[in-house]
mmCIF file of C-alpha atoms in Angstrom:
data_model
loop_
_atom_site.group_PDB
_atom_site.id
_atom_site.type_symbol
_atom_site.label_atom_id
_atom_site.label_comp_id
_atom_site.label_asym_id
_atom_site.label_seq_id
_atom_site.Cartn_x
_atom_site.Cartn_y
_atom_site.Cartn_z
ATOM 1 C CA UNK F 5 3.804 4.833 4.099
ATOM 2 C CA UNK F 6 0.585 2.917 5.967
ATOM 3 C CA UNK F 7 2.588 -0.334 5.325
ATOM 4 C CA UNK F 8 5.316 1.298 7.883
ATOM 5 C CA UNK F 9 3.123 2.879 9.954
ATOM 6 C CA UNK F 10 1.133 -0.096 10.492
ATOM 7 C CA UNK F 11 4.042 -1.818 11.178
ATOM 8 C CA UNK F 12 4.618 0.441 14.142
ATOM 9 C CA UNK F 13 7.026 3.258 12.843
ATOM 10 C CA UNK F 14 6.885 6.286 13.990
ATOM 11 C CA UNK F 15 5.117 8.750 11.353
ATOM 12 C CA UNK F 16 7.566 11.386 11.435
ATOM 13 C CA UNK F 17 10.707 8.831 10.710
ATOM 14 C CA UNK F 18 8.429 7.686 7.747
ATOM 15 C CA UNK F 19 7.839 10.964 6.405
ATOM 16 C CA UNK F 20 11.457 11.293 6.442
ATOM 17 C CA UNK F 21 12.410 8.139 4.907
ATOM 18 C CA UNK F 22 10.070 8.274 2.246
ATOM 19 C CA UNK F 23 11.318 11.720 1.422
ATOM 20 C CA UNK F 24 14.719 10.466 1.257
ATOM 21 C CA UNK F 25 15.304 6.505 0.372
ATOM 22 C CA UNK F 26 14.319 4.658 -2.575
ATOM 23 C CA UNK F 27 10.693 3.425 -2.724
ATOM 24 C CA UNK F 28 11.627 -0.296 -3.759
ATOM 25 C CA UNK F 29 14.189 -0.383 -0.586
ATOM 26 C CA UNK F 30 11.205 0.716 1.476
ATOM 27 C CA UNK F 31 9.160 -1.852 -0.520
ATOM 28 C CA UNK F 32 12.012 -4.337 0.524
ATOM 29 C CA UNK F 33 12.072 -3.724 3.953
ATOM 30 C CA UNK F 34 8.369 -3.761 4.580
ATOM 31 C CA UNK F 35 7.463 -6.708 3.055
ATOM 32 C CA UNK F 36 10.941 -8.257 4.940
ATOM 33 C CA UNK F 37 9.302 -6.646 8.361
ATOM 34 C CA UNK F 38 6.118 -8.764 7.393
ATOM 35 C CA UNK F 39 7.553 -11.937 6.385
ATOM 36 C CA UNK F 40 9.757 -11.667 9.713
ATOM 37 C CA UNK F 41 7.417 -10.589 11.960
ATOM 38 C CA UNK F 42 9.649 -7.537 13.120
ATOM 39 C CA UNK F 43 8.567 -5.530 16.109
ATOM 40 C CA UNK F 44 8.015 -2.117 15.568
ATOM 41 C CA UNK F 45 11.380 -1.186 17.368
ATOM 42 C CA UNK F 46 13.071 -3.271 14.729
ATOM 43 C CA UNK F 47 11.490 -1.548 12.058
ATOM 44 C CA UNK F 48 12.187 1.557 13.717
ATOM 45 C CA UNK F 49 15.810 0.946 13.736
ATOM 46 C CA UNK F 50 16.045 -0.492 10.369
ATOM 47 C CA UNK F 51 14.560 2.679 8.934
ATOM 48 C CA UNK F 52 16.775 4.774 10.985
ATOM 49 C CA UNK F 53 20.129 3.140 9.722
ATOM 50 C CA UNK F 54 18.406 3.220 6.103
ATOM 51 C CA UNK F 55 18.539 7.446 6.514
ATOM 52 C CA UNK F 56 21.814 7.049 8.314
ATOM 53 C CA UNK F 57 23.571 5.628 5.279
ATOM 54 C CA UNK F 58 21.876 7.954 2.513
ATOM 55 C CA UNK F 59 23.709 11.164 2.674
ATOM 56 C CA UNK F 60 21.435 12.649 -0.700
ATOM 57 C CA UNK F 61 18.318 11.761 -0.820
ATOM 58 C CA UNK F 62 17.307 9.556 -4.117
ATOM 59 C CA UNK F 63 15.919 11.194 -6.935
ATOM 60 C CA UNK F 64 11.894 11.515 -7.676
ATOM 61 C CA UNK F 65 10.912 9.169 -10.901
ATOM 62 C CA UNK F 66 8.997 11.968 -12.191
ATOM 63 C CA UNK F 67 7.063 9.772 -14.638
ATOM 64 C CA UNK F 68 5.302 7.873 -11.647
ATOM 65 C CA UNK F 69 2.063 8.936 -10.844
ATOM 66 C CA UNK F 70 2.722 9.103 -7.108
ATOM 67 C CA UNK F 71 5.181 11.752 -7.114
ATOM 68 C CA UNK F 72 6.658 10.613 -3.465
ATOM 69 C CA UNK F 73 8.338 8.072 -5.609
ATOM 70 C CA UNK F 74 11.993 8.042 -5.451
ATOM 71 C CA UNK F 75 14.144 5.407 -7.678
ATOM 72 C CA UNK F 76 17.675 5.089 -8.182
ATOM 73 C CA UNK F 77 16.564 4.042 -11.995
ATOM 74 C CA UNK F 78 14.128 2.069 -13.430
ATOM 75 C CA UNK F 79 16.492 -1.254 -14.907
ATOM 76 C CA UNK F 80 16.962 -3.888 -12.311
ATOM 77 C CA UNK F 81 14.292 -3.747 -10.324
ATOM 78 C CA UNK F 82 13.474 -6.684 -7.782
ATOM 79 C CA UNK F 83 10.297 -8.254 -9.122
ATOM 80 C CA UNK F 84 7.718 -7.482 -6.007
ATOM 81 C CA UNK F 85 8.809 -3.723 -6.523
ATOM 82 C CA UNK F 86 8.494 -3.966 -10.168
ATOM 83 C CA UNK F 87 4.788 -5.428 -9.654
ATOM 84 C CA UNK F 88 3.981 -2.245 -7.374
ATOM 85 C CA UNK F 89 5.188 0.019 -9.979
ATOM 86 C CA UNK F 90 3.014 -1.521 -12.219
ATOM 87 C CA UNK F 91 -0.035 -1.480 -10.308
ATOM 88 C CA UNK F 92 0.816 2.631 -9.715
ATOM 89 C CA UNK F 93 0.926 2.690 -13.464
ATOM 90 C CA UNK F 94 -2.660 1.493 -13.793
ATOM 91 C CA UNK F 95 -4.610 3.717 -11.732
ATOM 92 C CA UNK F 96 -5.674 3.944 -8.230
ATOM 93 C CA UNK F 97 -8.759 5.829 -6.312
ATOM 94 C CA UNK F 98 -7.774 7.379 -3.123
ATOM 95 C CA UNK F 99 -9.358 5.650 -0.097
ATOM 96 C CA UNK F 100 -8.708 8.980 2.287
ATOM 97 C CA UNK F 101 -12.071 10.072 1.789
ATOM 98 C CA UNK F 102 -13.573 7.399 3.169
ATOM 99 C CA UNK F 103 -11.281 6.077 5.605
ATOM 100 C CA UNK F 104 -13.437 8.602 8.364
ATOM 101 C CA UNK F 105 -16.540 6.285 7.846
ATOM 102 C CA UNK F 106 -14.899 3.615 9.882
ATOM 103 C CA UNK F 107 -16.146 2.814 13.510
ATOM 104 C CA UNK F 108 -13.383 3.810 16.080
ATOM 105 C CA UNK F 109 -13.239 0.221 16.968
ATOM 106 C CA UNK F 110 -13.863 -1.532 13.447
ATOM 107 C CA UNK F 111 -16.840 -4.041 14.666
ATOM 108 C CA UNK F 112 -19.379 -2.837 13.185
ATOM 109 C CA UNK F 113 -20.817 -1.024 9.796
ATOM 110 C CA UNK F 114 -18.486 -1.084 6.897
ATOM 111 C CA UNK F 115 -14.885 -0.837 6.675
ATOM 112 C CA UNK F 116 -13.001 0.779 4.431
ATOM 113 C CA UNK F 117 -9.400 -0.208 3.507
ATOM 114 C CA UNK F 118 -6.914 0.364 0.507
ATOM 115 C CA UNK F 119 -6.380 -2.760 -1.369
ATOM 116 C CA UNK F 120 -3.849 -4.714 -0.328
ATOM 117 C CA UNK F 121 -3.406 -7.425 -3.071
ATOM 118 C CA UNK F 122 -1.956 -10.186 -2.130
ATOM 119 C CA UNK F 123 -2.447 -9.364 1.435
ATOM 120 C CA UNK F 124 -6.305 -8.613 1.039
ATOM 121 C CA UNK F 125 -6.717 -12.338 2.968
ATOM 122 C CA UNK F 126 -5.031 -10.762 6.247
ATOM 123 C CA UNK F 127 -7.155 -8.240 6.340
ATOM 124 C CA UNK F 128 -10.502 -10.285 5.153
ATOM 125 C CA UNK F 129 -9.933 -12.785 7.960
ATOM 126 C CA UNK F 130 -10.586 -9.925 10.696
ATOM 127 C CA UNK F 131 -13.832 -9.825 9.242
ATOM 128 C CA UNK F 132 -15.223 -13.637 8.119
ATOM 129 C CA UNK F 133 -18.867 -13.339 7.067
ATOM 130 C CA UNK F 134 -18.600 -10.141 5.803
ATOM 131 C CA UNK F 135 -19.799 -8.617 2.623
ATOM 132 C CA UNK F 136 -16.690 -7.417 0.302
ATOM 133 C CA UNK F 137 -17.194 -4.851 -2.037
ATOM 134 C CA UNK F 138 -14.268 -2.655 -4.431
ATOM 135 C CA UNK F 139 -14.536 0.777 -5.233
ATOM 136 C CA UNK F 140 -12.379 1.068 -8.148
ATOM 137 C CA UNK F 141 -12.323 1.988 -11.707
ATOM 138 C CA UNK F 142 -13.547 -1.171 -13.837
ATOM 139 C CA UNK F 143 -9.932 -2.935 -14.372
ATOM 140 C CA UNK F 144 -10.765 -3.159 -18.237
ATOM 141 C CA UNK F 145 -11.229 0.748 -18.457
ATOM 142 C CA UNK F 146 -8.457 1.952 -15.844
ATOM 143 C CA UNK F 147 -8.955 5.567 -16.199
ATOM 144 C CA UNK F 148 -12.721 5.140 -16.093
ATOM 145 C CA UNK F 149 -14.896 6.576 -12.966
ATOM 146 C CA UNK F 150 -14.672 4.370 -9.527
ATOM 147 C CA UNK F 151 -17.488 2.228 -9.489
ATOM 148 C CA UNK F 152 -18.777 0.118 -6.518
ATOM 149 C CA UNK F 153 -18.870 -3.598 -6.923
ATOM 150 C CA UNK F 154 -19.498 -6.237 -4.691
ATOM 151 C CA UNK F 155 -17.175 -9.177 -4.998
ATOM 152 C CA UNK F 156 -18.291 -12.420 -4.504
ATOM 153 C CA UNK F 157 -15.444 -14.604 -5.497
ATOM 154 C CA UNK F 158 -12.679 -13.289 -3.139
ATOM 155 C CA UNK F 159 -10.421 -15.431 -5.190
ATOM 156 C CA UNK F 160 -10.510 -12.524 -7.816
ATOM 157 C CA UNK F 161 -10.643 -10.043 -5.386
ATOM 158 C CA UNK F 162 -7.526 -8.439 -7.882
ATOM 159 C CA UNK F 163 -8.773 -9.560 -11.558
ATOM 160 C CA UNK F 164 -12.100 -7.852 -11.135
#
């Protein structure tokens, strides 16, 4: 859902399309919308036809932890959505509670962000010099308590 919004769609046509389409076609379009550099009336549109050709909306996969997840079925999947699923799997912390600590204008302080993978570099470079640090549950004890860490090989940023 941030992936879209970000990407300039309109929150209320997300909330409907995630409540309706399946998660990896979401998946598929975003990280197409990325790659492509769509505008946000693009991606507005392509989410629009998405809903337009779904007449029922998928089913939940009731074994994912995020239960907005909606699958056609688990065989087949394309590999990046696949990965995702995987990383759901293993955990996550929710960010939401400190997403209000940000400055209005993200300059100064700390920012907080959800981790972004392989996209943490896009978001790092907005903020060269900066100190990086992941609050997380250790990745060798996944359902341990989040723990603050600062990272100092951003290489790793993921394997930590």
């Amino acid at each position: 859902m941030a992936g879209l919004w970000a990407g300039g769609a309109p929150a209320s046509l997300v909330e409907r399309a995630v409540g309706k389409l399946d998660t990896c076609d979401l998946n598929t379009l975003l990280r197409g919308s990325r790659r492509l550099g769509f505008s946000a009336a693009v991606l507005t549109d392509s989410l629009d036809r998405m809903l337009a050709r779904t007449t029922e909306p998928v089913p939940r996969a009731t074994t994912a932890p995020d239960p907005s997840t909606r699958l056609r079925g688990f065989g087949d999947l394309p590999e990046h959505c696949a990965i995702e699923l995987a990383r759901d799997f293993e955990g996550f912390t929710l960010y939401g509670q400190f997403a209000w600590y940000n400055s209005v204008d993200l300059n100064d302080g700390i920012v907080f962000a959800r981790d972004l993978y392989e996209e943490n570099k896009r978001l790092l470079a907005n903020y060269p010099g900066w100190d990086v640090w992941r609050y997380a549950p250790p990745v060798r004890e996944p359902d341990g308590l989040p723990i603050l860490t600062r990272v100092t090989d951003l290489r790793g940023i993921n394997d930590e």
